[in-house]
Amino acid sequence: MSYRDKAEQLHAELEKHPGTEDLRKEIKAVLVRPEHGPTLRDRLREFAAQHPKLAGALQGLIDELNAAGL
Amino acid sequence: MRLYAVLFAIGLAVYGALAWERLGKQSVAPQFVVQADAWLHGHLDVEPVTSDADWAKLETVALADGREVTGRRMVTQPLFRTTTGDFIPTSQLRQSKGVRWYMSFPPVPSLLMIPSALIGGRGGNDVIPTALVAALILPLLLLVLRRLRDAGLSQRTDEEHLWLVALLAFGTVLFFSSVQGKVWYTAQVCGVVLALVYTWASIEAAHPVAAGLALGAAALTRTAMAFMLPLFLFEVWRCRRAEWRRIALQFGAPVAGFAIAGMIYNAVRFHSPLEFGHTYLDVRQQILIEQFGLASYHYLARNLAVAFTLLPEFPGHSPWLQISGHGLAIWVTTPALLYAVWPREKPAIHRALWITVACVAAPSLFYMNSGWIQFGYRFQLDYIVFLIVLIAIGGRRLHKPLIAACIAINLFGAITFDRQWQYYRYGGNAYDVVVAH
């Protein structure tokens, strides 16, 4: 599964969680502009620390971003 | 006819294979489909967008004096610029009355996306239509090359024609552009198709109506392509001077039709016939746009550097090879284009083609964007058809290993671009530092 697929999967998952609009916007942004990658990775790590239940999905995207060189 | 069909099938198969996992879904910059869907629902503006990929944003605000105006908040000054060109201090803004989003890219490719929008609505597929349009380029180029030979402008064999077809389709930045589906690349691909139709129709000024239709559509696909005009004018002068009034009418009517339609479309959306919307783009370059405008001498040095000097970088560690987000120079992605500047023969059309290349290339060299982010300088696609025709008429022997090398280089781009970002230098100061040193 590519980082793109992971990002879309996580985006869909986050839609069920209120208060994630900004993060979802950043996920969309990285699909268009790779330079958003490092910022998104930092945000995902912060978010994972605050939301342990989502940590697995968040870490999955972080791994895929790393693999894609983002 | 069979050869044309085979070429189309080869194009479709190769582009489809390289697009592969993208084929089944919409791209992440689906402006043309979203616009087509908005048209089908009777709107010129589009529904609020979810990503920041080059959308024009128009805000309506209530002023302290009770008036309502539309425009955008400037990012370099505390001013609100209205669509009528007035500048209002933001201290006089009382309340935002809402935002409308528009697709500011020239709209002709949206016409191609109407079937997708009919099938999938706002979420319709834009990757498959782009690949289909790109596959047309192969047979169309063969048609143009044969037309040149019939007109006595080229002595190339069909085998050489096929090598030139391979060069354009897979040995130039057209290759990576054809497998994206995103708004920027789809526009470039459509532009190449229209340039081919225009060139075919312009040879000996044989088909003035078709040339006018292609030029008009191209100008509303990639604005710089309006400057393809010299080729047709030279051909009228060379071959059909005595009939120039009738031909001017046949050629000019469709061009005027497209121009008028485009101006009305602009005026209805942005209150100015010449404003296609990029002034209102909600993008990082807005700081530059406000300071220097959409086109300026200020951008020339950067764009010349991108088009002609950018080389692959070898960082000395993994991934060992990197490409600037501004892309590679034209002659690096397609070294075979050097044939165009080294002709053995210069038939009558030679000078007209170079003047046309210069006219189409110039606007992009003064444009605020370099084409970022890209594998190679993609704005060359606005005039690459004329460069290929120059190679065809130049008569220089084609070295197959060189063409094969061009294909290998661009295959790397088609595979890695937007998949393996480790090969691209885009972070940190990469946008501002064009040449790493």
Short mmCIF file of C-alpha atoms in Angstrom, two decimals:
data_model
loop_
_atom_site.label_atom_id
_atom_site.label_comp_id
_atom_site.label_asym_id
_atom_site.label_seq_id
_atom_site.Cartn_x
_atom_site.Cartn_y
_atom_site.Cartn_z
CA MET A 1 0.00 0.00 0.00
CA SER A 2 1.49 3.38 -1.03
CA TYR A 3 1.69 6.43 1.20
CA ARG A 4 -1.09 7.85 -0.94
CA ASP A 5 -3.41 4.94 -0.13
CA LYS A 6 -2.45 5.08 3.54
CA ALA A 7 -3.08 8.82 3.60
CA GLU A 8 -6.50 8.41 2.05
CA GLN A 9 -7.34 5.57 4.42
CA LEU A 10 -6.31 7.62 7.44
CA HIS A 11 -8.17 10.65 6.10
CA ALA A 12 -11.34 8.57 5.87
CA GLU A 13 -10.78 7.21 9.39
CA LEU A 14 -10.27 10.71 10.82
CA GLU A 15 -13.55 11.90 9.31
CA LYS A 16 -15.26 9.92 12.09
CA HIS A 17 -13.39 11.96 14.71
CA PRO A 18 -14.50 15.54 15.36
CA GLY A 19 -11.80 18.16 15.73
CA THR A 20 -9.51 16.63 13.14
CA GLU A 21 -10.27 19.07 10.31
CA ASP A 22 -6.83 20.71 10.37
CA LEU A 23 -5.00 17.42 10.34
CA ARG A 24 -7.17 16.13 7.50
CA LYS A 25 -6.40 19.27 5.52
CA GLU A 26 -2.68 18.69 6.04
CA ILE A 27 -3.02 15.10 4.87
CA LYS A 28 -4.74 16.30 1.70
CA ALA A 29 -2.05 18.93 1.23
CA VAL A 30 0.79 16.43 1.27
CA LEU A 31 -0.84 14.48 -1.54
CA VAL A 32 -0.47 17.53 -3.75
CA ARG A 33 2.65 19.17 -2.40
CA PRO A 34 5.38 16.87 -1.11
CA GLU A 35 7.10 19.74 0.69
CA HIS A 36 4.34 19.46 3.32
CA GLY A 37 5.68 15.99 4.25
CA PRO A 38 7.93 16.93 7.19
CA THR A 39 5.25 19.18 8.75
CA LEU A 40 2.65 16.46 8.41
CA ARG A 41 4.95 13.87 9.98
CA ASP A 42 5.46 16.13 13.02
CA ARG A 43 1.72 16.72 13.31
CA LEU A 44 0.99 13.00 13.07
CA ARG A 45 3.45 12.29 15.88
CA GLU A 46 1.88 14.95 18.11
CA PHE A 47 -1.59 13.66 17.31
CA ALA A 48 -0.58 10.05 17.99
CA ALA A 49 0.66 11.04 21.44
CA GLN A 50 -2.73 12.61 22.21
CA HIS A 51 -4.84 9.85 20.64
CA PRO A 52 -3.31 6.44 21.47
CA LYS A 53 -6.23 4.57 19.90
CA LEU A 54 -5.32 6.01 16.51
CA ALA A 55 -1.59 5.60 17.00
CA GLY A 56 -1.40 2.48 14.83
CA ALA A 57 -3.01 4.10 11.80
CA LEU A 58 -0.98 7.28 12.30
CA GLN A 59 2.28 5.38 12.57
CA GLY A 60 1.37 3.44 9.41
CA LEU A 61 1.19 6.68 7.45
CA ILE A 62 4.41 7.96 9.02
CA ASP A 63 6.15 4.77 7.89
CA GLU A 64 4.79 5.11 4.36
CA LEU A 65 5.85 8.77 4.20
CA ASN A 66 9.35 7.72 5.17
CA ALA A 67 9.35 4.95 2.57
CA ALA A 68 8.28 7.38 -0.15
CA GLY A 69 11.04 9.79 0.78
CA LEU A 70 8.67 12.41 2.10
CA MET B 1 -5.18 3.42 -40.82
CA ARG B 2 -4.10 0.27 -39.02
CA LEU B 3 -0.75 1.80 -38.11
CA TYR B 4 -2.50 4.79 -36.52
CA ALA B 5 -4.70 2.47 -34.46
CA VAL B 6 -1.67 0.41 -33.39
CA LEU B 7 0.15 3.56 -32.29
CA PHE B 8 -2.85 4.67 -30.26
CA ALA B 9 -3.03 1.24 -28.63
CA ILE B 10 0.70 1.30 -27.81
CA GLY B 11 0.37 4.76 -26.31
CA LEU B 12 -2.60 3.73 -24.23
CA ALA B 13 -0.92 0.53 -23.04
CA VAL B 14 2.33 2.24 -22.04
CA TYR B 15 0.72 5.24 -20.39
CA GLY B 16 -1.80 2.96 -18.69
CA ALA B 17 0.97 0.70 -17.39
CA LEU B 18 2.94 3.63 -16.00
CA ALA B 19 -0.13 5.28 -14.46
CA TRP B 20 -1.27 1.89 -13.13
CA GLU B 21 -2.36 2.33 -9.49
CA ARG B 22 -3.64 5.83 -10.30
CA LEU B 23 -6.01 4.62 -13.02
CA GLY B 24 -8.84 3.57 -10.74
CA LYS B 25 -9.31 6.82 -8.88
CA GLN B 26 -9.34 10.55 -9.18
CA SER B 27 -6.05 12.47 -9.03
CA VAL B 28 -5.35 14.78 -6.11
CA ALA B 29 -5.66 17.90 -8.27
CA PRO B 30 -8.92 17.24 -10.13
CA GLN B 31 -9.78 20.82 -11.09
CA PHE B 32 -10.98 19.96 -14.60
CA VAL B 33 -13.42 17.28 -13.41
CA VAL B 34 -14.70 19.44 -10.57
CA GLN B 35 -15.27 22.27 -13.05
CA ALA B 36 -17.03 19.95 -15.50
CA ASP B 37 -19.31 18.75 -12.71
CA ALA B 38 -20.04 22.35 -11.70
CA TRP B 39 -21.01 23.18 -15.30
CA LEU B 40 -23.33 20.17 -15.39
CA HIS B 41 -25.01 21.56 -12.28
CA GLY B 42 -25.31 25.03 -13.79
CA HIS B 43 -22.54 26.69 -11.79
CA LEU B 44 -19.37 28.49 -12.79
CA ASP B 45 -17.94 28.37 -9.28
CA VAL B 46 -17.12 25.09 -7.60
CA GLU B 47 -18.00 23.63 -4.23
CA PRO B 48 -15.58 24.38 -1.39
CA VAL B 49 -12.36 22.52 -1.96
CA THR B 50 -10.56 20.24 0.43
CA SER B 51 -6.95 20.70 -0.66
CA ASP B 52 -4.82 23.74 -1.39
CA ALA B 53 -3.96 22.84 -4.96
CA ASP B 54 -4.19 26.03 -6.97
CA TRP B 55 -7.78 27.16 -6.59
CA ALA B 56 -8.85 30.76 -7.07
CA LYS B 57 -10.56 32.17 -4.00
CA LEU B 58 -12.92 35.13 -4.18
CA GLU B 59 -14.24 36.59 -0.96
CA THR B 60 -17.20 38.90 -0.55
CA VAL B 61 -16.97 41.32 2.36
CA ALA B 62 -19.20 43.95 3.91
CA LEU B 63 -17.49 47.31 4.41
CA ALA B 64 -17.91 49.71 7.28
CA ASP B 65 -19.83 52.08 4.95
CA GLY B 66 -22.38 49.36 4.21
CA ARG B 67 -21.16 48.45 0.71
CA GLU B 68 -20.32 44.89 -0.30
CA VAL B 69 -17.30 44.19 -2.47
CA THR B 70 -15.68 41.05 -3.88
CA GLY B 71 -11.98 40.31 -4.18
CA ARG B 72 -9.13 38.97 -2.08
CA ARG B 73 -7.13 39.86 1.01
CA MET B 74 -3.58 40.67 0.01
CA VAL B 75 -0.81 38.81 1.80
CA THR B 76 1.90 41.46 1.51
CA GLN B 77 -0.13 44.46 2.66
CA PRO B 78 -3.14 45.07 4.93
CA LEU B 79 -5.35 45.69 1.89
CA PHE B 80 -8.33 44.08 0.21
CA ARG B 81 -8.04 44.08 -3.59
CA THR B 82 -11.43 44.16 -5.29
CA THR B 83 -12.23 42.58 -8.65
CA THR B 84 -12.61 46.10 -10.04
CA GLY B 85 -9.02 46.92 -9.09
CA ASP B 86 -9.64 49.05 -5.99
CA PHE B 87 -7.56 48.63 -2.84
CA ILE B 88 -9.39 48.94 0.48
CA PRO B 89 -7.62 48.99 3.88
CA THR B 90 -8.55 45.85 5.81
CA SER B 91 -9.46 48.11 8.74
CA GLN B 92 -12.54 49.10 6.70
CA LEU B 93 -13.75 45.50 6.36
CA ARG B 94 -16.60 44.76 8.72
CA GLN B 95 -17.59 41.18 8.00
CA SER B 96 -16.85 38.36 5.60
CA LYS B 97 -19.96 37.39 3.66
CA GLY B 98 -18.48 34.18 2.30
CA VAL B 99 -16.00 32.71 -0.10
CA ARG B 100 -16.42 31.34 -3.61
CA TRP B 101 -13.92 29.01 -5.23
CA TYR B 102 -13.13 28.97 -8.92
CA MET B 103 -11.03 26.90 -11.26
CA SER B 104 -8.67 29.43 -12.78
CA PHE B 105 -6.96 27.22 -15.34
CA PRO B 106 -7.98 27.78 -18.96
CA PRO B 107 -11.10 25.65 -19.23
CA VAL B 108 -10.99 23.64 -22.48
CA PRO B 109 -9.67 20.43 -20.83
CA SER B 110 -12.77 20.51 -18.62
CA LEU B 111 -14.80 19.78 -21.75
CA LEU B 112 -12.93 16.48 -22.02
CA MET B 113 -13.82 15.66 -18.44
CA ILE B 114 -17.58 16.01 -18.95
CA PRO B 115 -18.05 12.24 -19.58
CA SER B 116 -16.12 11.53 -16.36
CA ALA B 117 -18.22 14.04 -14.46
CA LEU B 118 -21.39 12.47 -15.88
CA ILE B 119 -20.24 9.06 -14.65
CA GLY B 120 -18.60 9.95 -11.35
CA GLY B 121 -19.82 13.44 -10.57
CA ARG B 122 -17.41 15.67 -8.72
CA GLY B 123 -15.31 12.62 -7.90
CA GLY B 124 -14.98 11.50 -11.53
CA ASN B 125 -11.77 10.02 -12.84
CA ASP B 126 -9.28 12.35 -14.54
CA VAL B 127 -6.35 9.94 -14.94
CA ILE B 128 -7.96 7.73 -17.59
CA PRO B 129 -9.15 10.65 -19.79
CA THR B 130 -5.64 12.11 -19.63
CA ALA B 131 -4.07 8.82 -20.72
CA LEU B 132 -6.61 8.51 -23.54
CA VAL B 133 -5.85 12.01 -24.80
CA ALA B 134 -2.11 11.39 -24.47
CA ALA B 135 -2.37 8.19 -26.53
CA LEU B 136 -3.79 10.26 -29.40
CA ILE B 137 -0.45 12.05 -29.63
CA LEU B 138 1.28 9.08 -31.23
CA PRO B 139 -0.94 8.73 -34.32
CA LEU B 140 -1.35 12.48 -34.61
CA LEU B 141 2.41 13.02 -34.80
CA LEU B 142 2.70 10.36 -37.50
CA LEU B 143 -0.04 12.19 -39.42
CA VAL B 144 1.89 15.48 -39.14
CA LEU B 145 5.19 13.90 -40.19
CA ARG B 146 3.61 12.26 -43.23
CA ARG B 147 1.96 15.54 -44.12
CA LEU B 148 5.36 17.26 -44.04
CA ARG B 149 6.72 14.63 -46.41
CA ASP B 150 3.75 14.99 -48.75
CA ALA B 151 4.35 18.74 -48.79
CA GLY B 152 7.98 18.17 -49.79
CA LEU B 153 9.31 19.61 -46.55
CA SER B 154 10.80 16.35 -45.25
CA GLN B 155 12.36 13.26 -46.80
CA ARG B 156 12.02 11.06 -43.74
CA THR B 157 11.01 7.40 -44.09
CA ASP B 158 8.16 5.90 -42.06
CA GLU B 159 10.73 4.09 -39.95
CA GLU B 160 12.26 7.44 -39.01
CA HIS B 161 8.77 8.79 -38.38
CA LEU B 162 8.17 6.03 -35.87
CA TRP B 163 11.41 6.82 -34.05
CA LEU B 164 10.31 10.45 -33.82
CA VAL B 165 6.93 9.33 -32.50
CA ALA B 166 8.71 7.28 -29.85
CA LEU B 167 10.90 10.26 -29.04
CA LEU B 168 7.96 12.60 -28.41
CA ALA B 169 5.71 10.07 -26.67
CA PHE B 170 8.27 8.44 -24.39
CA GLY B 171 11.51 10.39 -24.72
CA THR B 172 10.32 13.77 -23.50
CA VAL B 173 8.66 15.16 -20.38
CA LEU B 174 5.39 14.30 -22.06
CA PHE B 175 5.92 10.78 -20.68
CA PHE B 176 5.76 11.65 -16.98
CA SER B 177 3.08 14.29 -17.65
CA SER B 178 0.77 11.77 -19.33
CA VAL B 179 0.55 9.45 -16.34
CA GLN B 180 -0.48 11.94 -13.63
CA GLY B 181 -4.04 13.08 -14.32
CA LYS B 182 -3.52 16.22 -12.24
CA VAL B 183 -4.66 19.57 -13.57
CA TRP B 184 -1.24 20.95 -14.52
CA TYR B 185 -0.13 17.91 -16.49
CA THR B 186 -3.48 17.25 -18.14
CA ALA B 187 -3.46 20.79 -19.53
CA GLN B 188 0.02 20.20 -20.97
CA VAL B 189 -1.04 16.92 -22.59
CA CYS B 190 -4.14 18.49 -24.14
CA GLY B 191 -1.94 21.34 -25.39
CA VAL B 192 0.34 18.90 -27.25
CA VAL B 193 -2.67 17.32 -28.99
CA LEU B 194 -3.94 20.74 -30.08
CA ALA B 195 -0.48 21.81 -31.25
CA LEU B 196 -0.34 18.69 -33.44
CA VAL B 197 -3.75 19.44 -34.98
CA TYR B 198 -2.72 23.06 -35.50
CA THR B 199 0.57 22.07 -37.14
CA TRP B 200 -1.09 19.54 -39.44
CA ALA B 201 -3.70 22.12 -40.48
CA SER B 202 -1.14 24.91 -40.91
CA ILE B 203 1.18 23.12 -43.33
CA GLU B 204 0.71 24.95 -46.65
CA ALA B 205 -2.18 26.70 -44.86
CA ALA B 206 -4.27 23.82 -46.16
CA HIS B 207 -6.95 23.71 -43.47
CA PRO B 208 -7.60 27.23 -42.14
CA VAL B 209 -10.77 26.39 -40.19
CA ALA B 210 -9.12 23.46 -38.41
CA ALA B 211 -6.03 25.58 -37.69
CA GLY B 212 -8.25 28.32 -36.23
CA LEU B 213 -10.20 25.87 -34.11
CA ALA B 214 -7.00 24.28 -32.80
CA LEU B 215 -5.36 27.61 -32.06
CA GLY B 216 -8.45 28.93 -30.27
CA ALA B 217 -8.82 25.78 -28.20
CA ALA B 218 -5.10 25.71 -27.42
CA ALA B 219 -5.17 29.29 -26.16
CA LEU B 220 -7.95 28.27 -23.78
CA THR B 221 -5.90 25.26 -22.68
CA ARG B 222 -2.47 26.80 -22.20
CA THR B 223 -2.53 30.56 -22.58
CA ALA B 224 0.99 30.78 -24.04
CA MET B 225 -0.12 28.63 -26.95
CA ALA B 226 -2.07 31.56 -28.39
CA PHE B 227 1.36 32.60 -29.68
CA MET B 228 1.53 29.63 -32.08
CA LEU B 229 -0.01 32.03 -34.60
CA PRO B 230 3.19 32.82 -36.61
CA LEU B 231 3.39 29.34 -38.18
CA PHE B 232 0.01 29.69 -39.89
CA LEU B 233 0.71 33.26 -40.99
CA PHE B 234 4.02 32.24 -42.55
CA GLU B 235 2.40 29.34 -44.35
CA VAL B 236 -0.33 31.58 -45.75
CA TRP B 237 2.37 33.98 -46.95
CA ARG B 238 4.44 31.14 -48.43
CA CYS B 239 1.72 29.11 -50.12
CA ARG B 240 -1.59 30.94 -50.41
CA ARG B 241 -0.78 34.62 -50.48
CA ALA B 242 -3.28 35.40 -53.23
CA GLU B 243 -6.18 34.03 -51.19
CA TRP B 244 -5.25 35.66 -47.90
CA ARG B 245 -8.56 37.49 -47.34
CA ARG B 246 -10.69 34.37 -47.61
CA ILE B 247 -8.26 32.35 -45.53
CA ALA B 248 -8.04 35.04 -42.87
CA LEU B 249 -11.82 34.88 -42.52
CA GLN B 250 -11.87 31.08 -42.31
CA PHE B 251 -9.04 31.02 -39.80
CA GLY B 252 -10.07 34.09 -37.82
CA ALA B 253 -13.74 33.20 -37.25
CA PRO B 254 -13.10 30.21 -34.93
CA VAL B 255 -10.23 32.01 -33.21
CA ALA B 256 -12.51 34.97 -32.53
CA GLY B 257 -15.23 32.60 -31.33
CA PHE B 258 -12.96 31.05 -28.73
CA ALA B 259 -11.56 34.44 -27.72
CA ILE B 260 -15.00 35.97 -27.21
CA ALA B 261 -16.25 32.94 -25.29
CA GLY B 262 -13.15 33.02 -23.09
CA MET B 263 -13.51 36.72 -22.37
CA ILE B 264 -17.20 36.40 -21.49
CA TYR B 265 -16.37 33.46 -19.22
CA ASN B 266 -13.69 35.52 -17.46
CA ALA B 267 -15.85 38.62 -17.17
CA VAL B 268 -18.76 36.73 -15.61
CA ARG B 269 -16.51 35.17 -12.98
CA PHE B 270 -13.93 37.85 -12.27
CA HIS B 271 -15.48 41.05 -13.67
CA SER B 272 -12.69 41.44 -16.23
CA PRO B 273 -12.47 39.86 -19.70
CA LEU B 274 -8.71 39.37 -19.43
CA GLU B 275 -8.65 38.00 -15.88
CA PHE B 276 -8.72 34.21 -16.00
CA GLY B 277 -8.36 33.98 -12.24
CA HIS B 278 -4.73 33.29 -11.40
CA THR B 279 -4.56 36.67 -9.67
CA TYR B 280 -6.80 35.13 -7.01
CA LEU B 281 -4.89 31.88 -6.57
CA ASP B 282 -4.60 30.86 -2.96
CA VAL B 283 -0.97 29.73 -3.27
CA ARG B 284 2.49 30.39 -1.89
CA GLN B 285 3.46 32.37 -5.03
CA GLN B 286 0.86 35.00 -4.11
CA ILE B 287 3.62 37.00 -2.41
CA LEU B 288 5.49 37.17 -5.73
CA ILE B 289 2.32 37.83 -7.71
CA GLU B 290 1.50 40.82 -5.53
CA GLN B 291 5.01 42.22 -5.83
CA PHE B 292 5.82 41.56 -9.47
CA GLY B 293 2.61 40.37 -11.16
CA LEU B 294 1.94 37.08 -12.96
CA ALA B 295 4.53 37.89 -15.62
CA SER B 296 7.65 39.92 -15.10
CA TYR B 297 11.30 40.30 -16.07
CA HIS B 298 11.92 39.46 -12.40
CA TYR B 299 11.23 35.77 -13.11
CA LEU B 300 13.31 35.50 -16.28
CA ALA B 301 16.66 34.52 -14.75
CA ARG B 302 15.06 31.83 -12.58
CA ASN B 303 13.12 30.39 -15.50
CA LEU B 304 16.09 30.46 -17.88
CA ALA B 305 18.11 28.60 -15.24
CA VAL B 306 15.38 25.97 -14.87
CA ALA B 307 14.85 25.51 -18.62
CA PHE B 308 18.48 25.38 -19.68
CA THR B 309 20.86 24.63 -16.81
CA LEU B 310 19.41 22.31 -14.19
CA LEU B 311 21.31 19.02 -13.98
CA PRO B 312 20.79 15.92 -11.86
CA GLU B 313 22.42 16.25 -8.45
CA PHE B 314 24.63 13.55 -6.93
CA PRO B 315 24.58 14.04 -3.15
CA GLY B 316 27.16 11.30 -2.44
CA HIS B 317 24.81 9.30 -0.24
CA SER B 318 21.48 7.53 -0.57
CA PRO B 319 19.50 8.01 -2.81
CA TRP B 320 22.66 8.97 -4.79
CA LEU B 321 20.72 10.91 -7.38
CA GLN B 322 18.35 13.84 -6.83
CA ILE B 323 16.42 16.19 -9.05
CA SER B 324 15.45 19.71 -8.08
CA GLY B 325 11.71 20.22 -7.61
CA HIS B 326 12.09 22.73 -10.46
CA GLY B 327 13.01 19.79 -12.69
CA LEU B 328 15.79 19.10 -15.17
CA ALA B 329 16.85 21.25 -18.11
CA ILE B 330 15.22 20.61 -21.49
CA TRP B 331 18.39 19.20 -23.06
CA VAL B 332 19.00 16.91 -20.08
CA THR B 333 15.60 15.21 -20.22
CA THR B 334 15.71 15.03 -24.03
CA PRO B 335 19.24 15.39 -25.41
CA ALA B 336 17.93 14.45 -28.86
CA LEU B 337 16.29 17.88 -29.08
CA LEU B 338 19.77 19.16 -29.90
CA TYR B 339 19.07 17.83 -33.42
CA ALA B 340 16.71 20.77 -33.78
CA VAL B 341 19.54 23.29 -33.42
CA TRP B 342 21.87 21.31 -35.69
CA PRO B 343 19.97 20.79 -38.96
CA ARG B 344 21.48 19.49 -42.18
CA GLU B 345 18.74 21.11 -44.23
CA LYS B 346 16.64 24.21 -43.73
CA PRO B 347 13.49 23.97 -45.84
CA ALA B 348 11.13 26.88 -46.27
CA ILE B 349 9.24 26.27 -43.03
CA HIS B 350 12.39 26.22 -40.86
CA ARG B 351 12.45 29.90 -39.90
CA ALA B 352 8.67 30.01 -39.29
CA LEU B 353 8.97 27.13 -36.85
CA TRP B 354 11.77 28.75 -34.86
CA ILE B 355 9.90 32.05 -34.67
CA THR B 356 6.85 30.14 -33.46
CA VAL B 357 8.93 28.33 -30.82
CA ALA B 358 10.34 31.66 -29.62
CA CYS B 359 6.90 33.29 -29.45
CA VAL B 360 5.35 30.41 -27.47
CA ALA B 361 8.36 29.97 -25.17
CA ALA B 362 8.72 33.64 -24.22
CA PRO B 363 5.58 34.06 -22.04
CA SER B 364 6.51 31.07 -19.88
CA LEU B 365 10.03 32.42 -19.36
CA PHE B 366 8.52 35.58 -17.86
CA TYR B 367 5.90 33.68 -15.83
CA MET B 368 5.85 33.60 -12.04
CA ASN B 369 6.05 29.79 -11.86
CA SER B 370 8.82 27.58 -13.24
CA GLY B 371 6.55 24.55 -13.51
CA TRP B 372 7.33 23.42 -9.95
CA ILE B 373 7.06 20.64 -9.03
CA GLN B 374 8.25 18.57 -11.97
CA PHE B 375 10.66 15.97 -13.32
CA GLY B 376 11.71 18.16 -16.23
CA TYR B 377 10.81 21.61 -17.55
CA ARG B 378 7.21 20.89 -18.51
CA PHE B 379 6.45 24.24 -20.16
CA GLN B 380 8.50 23.01 -23.15
CA LEU B 381 5.44 20.93 -24.01
CA ASP B 382 3.77 24.12 -25.25
CA TYR B 383 6.19 24.15 -28.21
CA ILE B 384 7.73 20.69 -28.30
CA VAL B 385 5.73 19.72 -31.39
CA PHE B 386 7.53 22.43 -33.36
CA LEU B 387 10.91 21.20 -32.08
CA ILE B 388 10.09 17.66 -33.23
CA VAL B 389 9.00 19.00 -36.61
CA LEU B 390 12.30 20.91 -36.83
CA ILE B 391 14.14 17.64 -36.23
CA ALA B 392 12.04 15.97 -38.92
CA ILE B 393 12.71 18.60 -41.56
CA GLY B 394 16.33 19.07 -40.48
CA GLY B 395 17.27 15.78 -42.15
CA ARG B 396 20.02 14.90 -39.68
CA ARG B 397 20.48 11.14 -39.26
CA LEU B 398 18.66 9.93 -36.14
CA HIS B 399 20.85 7.95 -33.78
CA LYS B 400 18.67 5.26 -32.27
CA PRO B 401 20.78 4.81 -29.11
CA LEU B 402 20.33 8.51 -28.39
CA ILE B 403 16.55 8.22 -28.70
CA ALA B 404 16.64 5.09 -26.55
CA ALA B 405 18.60 7.06 -23.94
CA CYS B 406 15.93 9.79 -23.99
CA ILE B 407 13.29 7.13 -23.40
CA ALA B 408 15.27 5.63 -20.51
CA ILE B 409 15.69 9.06 -18.87
CA ASN B 410 12.00 9.87 -19.13
CA LEU B 411 10.96 6.38 -18.06
CA PHE B 412 12.77 7.14 -14.81
CA GLY B 413 10.65 10.29 -14.48
CA ALA B 414 7.43 8.48 -15.31
CA ILE B 415 8.14 5.83 -12.69
CA THR B 416 9.48 7.97 -9.86
CA PHE B 417 7.62 11.27 -10.10
CA ASP B 418 4.96 11.47 -7.39
CA ARG B 419 5.89 7.98 -6.22
CA GLN B 420 9.45 8.02 -4.94
CA TRP B 421 10.02 11.49 -3.60
CA GLN B 422 13.46 10.61 -2.29
CA TYR B 423 14.74 11.31 -5.81
CA TYR B 424 13.41 14.87 -5.72
CA ARG B 425 14.77 17.83 -3.76
CA TYR B 426 11.70 19.77 -2.71
CA GLY B 427 12.01 20.50 1.02
CA GLY B 428 13.61 23.32 2.97
CA ASN B 429 14.83 26.07 0.66
CA ALA B 430 14.60 23.99 -2.53
CA TYR B 431 12.01 26.31 -4.08
CA ASP B 432 14.13 29.42 -3.58
CA VAL B 433 17.55 27.86 -4.22
CA VAL B 434 17.17 26.88 -7.85
CA VAL B 435 20.76 25.76 -8.32
CA ALA B 436 22.11 23.92 -5.28
CA HIS B 437 25.73 24.80 -4.52
#
